[in-house]
Amino acid sequence: MGFGDLKTPTGLKLLNDFLQERSYIEGLPLGVWPLGVKRPLGEYGYAAPAAASKDDEEDFDLFGSEDEEESAEAARLNEERIAAYNAKKAKKPALIAKSSILLDVKPWDDETDMEKLEECVRSIVMEGLLWGQSKLVPVGYGIRKLQIGCVVEDDKVGTDILEEQITAFEDFVQSMDVAAFNKI
């Protein structure tokens, strides 16, 4: 479509009418068209863009909120969901950190009563301590050590407390070592 001479009022009117319904002019590259149009328009500058009607503005909502009632309803629903989530989370029991420990309890000599030694070790009772299997492992020269497993709650029982209580049986126990320590 030709606009005629853009320096005349008739040409400008044709161009303005054309741009009322469109925001482009065919035939000019995208980066060049503003300069290509401005030069012929001279002092008049760019043509005014087409005005959007009030109905078009009401129908199109960029942010998706229809009205305040619906946004208030959405906020209330969101608060209810958060409160339900927090209540559910509060009901769950806290995770208790536990460890599996394998202890080596060494006697003084080969004449130490190992059954009595094991009985003494198992007599240690604490909250968060559960004794497991045990076996006698040969060390050398007829000496055997007691290898005993236990499960402990980390917050209630520590290896230092166990060592202190086991080595308190001085008649039977020479020393105690932690052979393995695994988090459960």
Short mmCIF file of C-alpha atoms in Angstrom, two decimals:
data_model
loop_
_atom_site.label_atom_id
_atom_site.label_comp_id
_atom_site.label_asym_id
_atom_site.label_seq_id
_atom_site.Cartn_x
_atom_site.Cartn_y
_atom_site.Cartn_z
CA MET A 1 0.00 0.00 0.00
CA GLY A 2 1.34 3.43 -0.86
CA PHE A 3 0.90 6.45 1.38
CA GLY A 4 1.80 9.08 -1.14
CA ASP A 5 3.92 12.02 -0.08
CA LEU A 6 4.34 11.88 3.69
CA LYS A 7 5.17 15.59 3.79
CA THR A 8 1.58 16.47 2.92
CA PRO A 9 -1.42 16.28 5.31
CA THR A 10 -3.15 13.76 3.01
CA GLY A 11 -0.17 11.38 3.07
CA LEU A 12 0.15 11.65 6.84
CA LYS A 13 -3.56 10.94 7.27
CA LEU A 14 -3.26 7.80 5.11
CA LEU A 15 -0.27 6.61 7.14
CA ASN A 16 -1.93 7.35 10.48
CA ASP A 17 -5.14 5.53 9.44
CA PHE A 18 -3.05 2.56 8.34
CA LEU A 19 -1.21 2.45 11.70
CA GLN A 20 -4.43 2.66 13.70
CA GLU A 21 -4.96 -1.05 13.05
CA ARG A 22 -1.33 -2.17 12.68
CA SER A 23 1.93 -1.55 14.47
CA TYR A 24 4.14 -2.11 11.42
CA ILE A 25 4.81 -1.04 7.88
CA GLU A 26 5.51 -3.81 5.38
CA GLY A 27 8.66 -3.76 3.33
CA LEU A 28 11.02 -2.16 5.85
CA PRO A 29 13.39 -4.29 7.94
CA LEU A 30 12.60 -4.38 11.66
CA GLY A 31 15.69 -2.46 12.81
CA VAL A 32 15.35 0.20 10.06
CA TRP A 33 11.62 0.99 9.94
CA PRO A 34 11.50 3.60 12.74
CA LEU A 35 14.21 5.65 11.05
CA GLY A 36 12.71 5.04 7.60
CA VAL A 37 9.35 6.36 8.80
CA LYS A 38 10.66 9.20 10.96
CA ARG A 39 12.72 10.77 8.22
CA PRO A 40 9.76 11.25 5.84
CA LEU A 41 7.49 12.33 8.75
CA GLY A 42 9.96 15.02 9.70
CA GLU A 43 8.61 17.21 12.50
CA TYR A 44 5.53 15.08 13.07
CA GLY A 45 7.54 12.16 14.58
CA TYR A 46 6.09 8.69 14.82
CA ALA A 47 2.47 7.96 14.07
CA ALA A 48 0.26 7.34 17.11
CA PRO A 49 -0.34 3.63 17.85
CA ALA A 50 -3.84 2.22 17.73
CA ALA A 51 -5.69 2.83 21.00
CA ALA A 52 -6.90 -0.26 22.82
CA SER A 53 -10.57 -0.34 23.64
CA LYS A 54 -11.76 -0.59 27.23
CA ASP A 55 -13.29 -4.03 26.55
CA ASP A 56 -9.95 -5.37 25.35
CA GLU A 57 -8.22 -4.19 28.54
CA GLU A 58 -10.83 -5.83 30.78
CA ASP A 59 -10.64 -9.17 28.96
CA PHE A 60 -6.86 -9.45 29.08
CA ASP A 61 -5.18 -9.80 32.47
CA LEU A 62 -1.42 -10.34 32.49
CA PHE A 63 -1.20 -11.56 36.08
CA GLY A 64 -4.22 -13.85 36.19
CA SER A 65 -6.08 -12.19 39.06
CA GLU A 66 -9.73 -11.85 38.12
CA ASP A 67 -10.84 -9.80 41.08
CA GLU A 68 -10.12 -9.14 44.73
CA GLU A 69 -12.62 -11.74 46.00
CA GLU A 70 -10.87 -14.54 44.14
CA SER A 71 -7.43 -13.38 45.27
CA ALA A 72 -8.67 -13.20 48.89
CA GLU A 73 -10.09 -16.72 48.51
CA ALA A 74 -6.76 -17.94 47.10
CA ALA A 75 -4.87 -16.33 49.99
CA ARG A 76 -7.22 -17.93 52.54
CA LEU A 77 -6.83 -21.34 50.87
CA ASN A 78 -3.06 -20.95 50.85
CA GLU A 79 -3.05 -20.10 54.58
CA GLU A 80 -5.21 -23.18 55.32
CA ARG A 81 -2.82 -25.42 53.41
CA ILE A 82 0.21 -24.00 55.23
CA ALA A 83 -1.48 -24.48 58.61
CA ALA A 84 -2.40 -28.09 57.72
CA TYR A 85 1.18 -28.79 56.59
CA ASN A 86 2.64 -27.34 59.82
CA ALA A 87 0.19 -29.37 61.95
CA LYS A 88 1.09 -32.57 60.10
CA LYS A 89 4.80 -31.82 60.43
CA ALA A 90 4.45 -31.20 64.18
CA LYS A 91 2.82 -34.63 64.69
CA LYS A 92 5.76 -36.53 63.17
CA PRO A 93 8.23 -37.81 65.73
CA ALA A 94 11.72 -36.42 65.49
CA LEU A 95 14.29 -38.67 63.84
CA ILE A 96 16.51 -40.29 66.46
CA ALA A 97 20.16 -40.60 65.44
CA LYS A 98 21.55 -44.05 66.24
CA SER A 99 24.92 -45.73 65.83
CA SER A 100 26.08 -49.32 65.70
CA ILE A 101 29.30 -49.84 67.66
CA LEU A 102 31.56 -52.89 67.75
CA LEU A 103 33.75 -52.95 70.86
CA ASP A 104 36.91 -54.94 71.57
CA VAL A 105 37.23 -55.61 75.31
CA LYS A 106 40.68 -57.00 76.22
CA PRO A 107 41.35 -59.00 79.38
CA TRP A 108 44.48 -58.93 81.52
CA ASP A 109 45.64 -62.45 80.67
CA ASP A 110 44.58 -65.89 79.48
CA GLU A 111 43.33 -66.86 82.96
CA THR A 112 40.61 -64.14 83.02
CA ASP A 113 37.08 -65.58 83.18
CA MET A 114 35.66 -64.38 79.84
CA GLU A 115 32.08 -65.40 80.69
CA LYS A 116 32.24 -63.25 83.82
CA LEU A 117 33.79 -60.43 81.74
CA GLU A 118 30.89 -60.56 79.27
CA GLU A 119 28.40 -60.66 82.14
CA CYS A 120 29.99 -57.53 83.63
CA VAL A 121 29.88 -55.68 80.30
CA ARG A 122 26.23 -56.63 79.69
CA SER A 123 25.36 -55.47 83.21
CA ILE A 124 25.82 -51.87 82.03
CA VAL A 125 22.29 -50.58 81.52
CA MET A 126 21.57 -47.12 80.18
CA GLU A 127 18.70 -45.45 78.40
CA GLY A 128 19.46 -45.58 74.65
CA LEU A 129 21.84 -48.60 74.91
CA LEU A 130 21.01 -52.01 73.46
CA TRP A 131 23.56 -54.83 73.62
CA GLY A 132 23.86 -57.17 70.64
CA GLN A 133 25.84 -60.29 69.75
CA SER A 134 29.24 -61.11 71.14
CA LYS A 135 32.05 -63.54 70.40
CA LEU A 136 35.47 -64.41 71.70
CA VAL A 137 38.27 -63.64 69.24
CA PRO A 138 41.78 -65.10 69.71
CA VAL A 139 44.51 -62.49 70.12
CA GLY A 140 47.58 -64.70 70.67
CA TYR A 141 49.32 -66.87 73.27
CA GLY A 142 45.95 -68.27 74.40
CA ILE A 143 44.50 -64.85 75.11
CA ARG A 144 41.06 -64.07 73.69
CA LYS A 145 39.28 -60.73 73.56
CA LEU A 146 35.55 -60.12 73.84
CA GLN A 147 34.09 -58.56 70.71
CA ILE A 148 30.61 -57.24 71.47
CA GLY A 149 28.20 -55.13 69.47
CA CYS A 150 25.73 -52.54 70.65
CA VAL A 151 23.33 -49.97 69.26
CA VAL A 152 23.25 -46.56 70.93
CA GLU A 153 21.19 -43.41 70.61
CA ASP A 154 23.76 -40.71 69.87
CA ASP A 155 22.17 -38.07 72.11
CA LYS A 156 22.03 -40.37 75.16
CA VAL A 157 25.10 -42.62 75.00
CA GLY A 158 28.64 -41.89 73.86
CA THR A 159 31.70 -44.08 73.40
CA ASP A 160 33.52 -42.22 76.16
CA ILE A 161 30.78 -43.11 78.66
CA LEU A 162 30.87 -46.75 77.55
CA GLU A 163 34.65 -46.91 77.81
CA GLU A 164 34.59 -45.37 81.28
CA GLN A 165 32.01 -47.85 82.56
CA ILE A 166 33.58 -50.92 80.93
CA THR A 167 37.10 -50.13 82.12
CA ALA A 168 35.67 -49.67 85.65
CA PHE A 169 35.71 -53.49 85.88
CA GLU A 170 39.45 -53.40 86.65
CA ASP A 171 39.65 -57.02 87.76
CA PHE A 172 38.64 -58.27 84.30
CA VAL A 173 39.30 -55.50 81.77
CA GLN A 174 42.73 -54.26 80.71
CA SER A 175 41.48 -51.96 77.91
CA MET A 176 38.67 -51.33 75.50
CA ASP A 177 38.78 -50.20 71.85
CA VAL A 178 36.13 -49.20 69.34
CA ALA A 179 36.57 -51.68 66.47
CA ALA A 180 33.80 -50.25 64.27
CA PHE A 181 31.43 -47.29 64.46
CA ASN A 182 28.58 -46.94 61.95
CA LYS A 183 25.73 -44.45 61.84
CA ILE A 184 22.34 -46.04 61.34
#
